[in-house]
Amino acid sequence: MIIELLLKKIRERYDFSEEEAGLLRGCMSDTATFGRNDIVVPEDEPVHFSSLLLDGFAARTKYLENGSRQIMEICIPGDFVDLHSYPLERLDHSITALSPCRIMKLPHRNITELIDAHPRIGRILWFATMIDGAIHREWLVSLGSRSALQRLAHLFCELLCRMRVVGLADGLEYPLPINQAELGEARGLTSVHVNRMLRQLREQGLVEVRQKTVRILDLDRLEQVADFDPSYLYLGRRSTDA
Amino acid sequence: MRRYFFDLINGTGLTCDEEGAELADEAAARDYAVRQLRSVVAHEVLNGELDRNIQIVVRTSQGRTMEVGLRDAVRMLPEDGEGRR
């Protein structure tokens, strides 16, 4: 079942019947694969479908004039990388593959038909884009107000929560196929500094990042150090049905 | 292009770079090291400390190429009594 991870995300928050899952699945079209560093969705070009990340990792990225780039969100399997391209029709940023990845297309015309006929599914998809907004706000706080150590600690806490929802965390361990330069691009740090902070996190017995795997050693203390409160991820059942 | 590694040495010891970065030549590697050092120092200052002996050692698979220290990365203004008006 190819959209299984997406369904896990939806069912974390909402009742979602097999019938509704079938409707959503019926709207999906073909898949595409990308290599590391490939542009999955280019900035400022017309887009006619949204991309669901089936496997691999991708980054919401802004490329700057000076050749550097900033990563604004890390997309994990089960995430729509650009559901918002449906109303926006183009992106103001790029989606870049951080690892080999595979996406499945959801054509925008199918979204229109689906949500016209089933407004509840429309609201559930809308919720998904709201989470992206919440993540962006939290990242702004990290960049503006958290120390280098906290920025990294916070990211590792966030990704653990999100990976758990889609069943990709193994206890306190999960894959994260990105290097220290990319961690820096996501946290407003240089790679030497990231390396230094990773060492500090390891020496303090908080988290260990090795061979593209994050292993959290002491979650309580890591969350404390990071000033991490998962409420912005809106985990768990919504109290009102969509 | 060549892979350069940037080890950081400061008060807490050595942080060895196992990933490195692909750069055009030694001049590019020096620029890169300077930018890295400035950023680390800036954050350390925000945390209320400044290690004047902080250093980045640049190396390739062939060995050490250069060291970049605080004075290479930051223009040091004279202290009071050293010609400051």
PDB file of C-alpha atoms in Angstrom, chain A residues 6 9-10 12-14 60 72-76 78-81 83-84 123-140 158-159 161-163 165-166 230-238:
ATOM      1  CA  LEU A   6       0.595   9.342   4.600  1.00  0.00           C
ATOM      2  CA  LYS A   9       0.012  10.678   9.490  1.00  0.00           C
ATOM      3  CA  ILE A  10      -3.662  11.320   8.821  1.00  0.00           C
ATOM      4  CA  GLU A  12      -2.599  10.043  13.992  1.00  0.00           C
ATOM      5  CA  ARG A  13      -5.074  12.937  14.037  1.00  0.00           C
ATOM      6  CA  TYR A  14      -8.323  11.815  12.389  1.00  0.00           C
ATOM      7  CA  ARG A  60      12.541  22.894   1.529  1.00  0.00           C
ATOM      8  CA  MET A  72      13.705  25.683   5.868  1.00  0.00           C
ATOM      9  CA  GLU A  73      12.179  22.293   6.555  1.00  0.00           C
ATOM     10  CA  ILE A  74      13.253  18.688   6.324  1.00  0.00           C
ATOM     11  CA  CYS A  75      10.608  16.535   4.632  1.00  0.00           C
ATOM     12  CA  ILE A  76      10.399  12.902   5.703  1.00  0.00           C
ATOM     13  CA  GLY A  78       4.892  10.313   4.216  1.00  0.00           C
ATOM     14  CA  ASP A  79       5.067  14.119   3.873  1.00  0.00           C
ATOM     15  CA  PHE A  80       3.566  15.995   0.980  1.00  0.00           C
ATOM     16  CA  VAL A  81       6.505  18.209   0.084  1.00  0.00           C
ATOM     17  CA  LEU A  83       0.636  20.358  -0.988  1.00  0.00           C
ATOM     18  CA  HIS A  84       0.539  24.159  -0.934  1.00  0.00           C
ATOM     19  CA  ARG A 123     -10.015  19.909   5.486  1.00  0.00           C
ATOM     20  CA  ILE A 124      -7.686  17.053   6.399  1.00  0.00           C
ATOM     21  CA  LEU A 125      -5.305  18.002   3.576  1.00  0.00           C
ATOM     22  CA  TRP A 126      -5.533  21.630   4.657  1.00  0.00           C
ATOM     23  CA  PHE A 127      -4.492  20.580   8.164  1.00  0.00           C
ATOM     24  CA  ALA A 128      -1.339  18.978   6.701  1.00  0.00           C
ATOM     25  CA  THR A 129      -0.226  22.286   5.200  1.00  0.00           C
ATOM     26  CA  MET A 130      -0.931  24.039   8.516  1.00  0.00           C
ATOM     27  CA  ILE A 131       1.593  21.722  10.192  1.00  0.00           C
ATOM     28  CA  ASP A 132       4.208  22.892   7.698  1.00  0.00           C
ATOM     29  CA  GLY A 133       3.434  26.452   8.766  1.00  0.00           C
ATOM     30  CA  ALA A 134       3.789  25.541  12.432  1.00  0.00           C
ATOM     31  CA  ILE A 135       7.135  23.867  11.766  1.00  0.00           C
ATOM     32  CA  HIS A 136       8.339  26.985   9.963  1.00  0.00           C
ATOM     33  CA  ARG A 137       7.374  29.167  12.920  1.00  0.00           C
ATOM     34  CA  GLU A 138       9.255  26.910  15.306  1.00  0.00           C
ATOM     35  CA  TRP A 139      12.316  26.980  13.029  1.00  0.00           C
ATOM     36  CA  LEU A 140      12.160  30.789  13.010  1.00  0.00           C
ATOM     37  CA  GLU A 158      11.321  17.301  16.240  1.00  0.00           C
ATOM     38  CA  LEU A 159      12.416  14.630  13.805  1.00  0.00           C
ATOM     39  CA  CYS A 161       8.350  12.936  16.921  1.00  0.00           C
ATOM     40  CA  ARG A 162       7.670  13.088  13.199  1.00  0.00           C
ATOM     41  CA  MET A 163       9.462   9.831  12.425  1.00  0.00           C
ATOM     42  CA  VAL A 165       4.193   9.135  13.611  1.00  0.00           C
ATOM     43  CA  VAL A 166       5.079   7.369  10.362  1.00  0.00           C
ATOM     44  CA  PRO A 230       6.041  19.192  20.766  1.00  0.00           C
ATOM     45  CA  SER A 231       2.695  21.016  20.907  1.00  0.00           C
ATOM     46  CA  TYR A 232       3.470  22.800  17.612  1.00  0.00           C
ATOM     47  CA  LEU A 233       3.361  19.414  15.875  1.00  0.00           C
ATOM     48  CA  TYR A 234      -0.288  18.923  16.841  1.00  0.00           C
ATOM     49  CA  LEU A 235       0.178  15.245  17.590  1.00  0.00           C
ATOM     50  CA  GLY A 236      -2.734  13.114  18.670  1.00  0.00           C
ATOM     51  CA  ARG A 237      -6.434  13.238  17.935  1.00  0.00           C
ATOM     52  CA  ARG A 238      -8.085  16.464  16.927  1.00  0.00           C
TER      53      ARG A 238
END
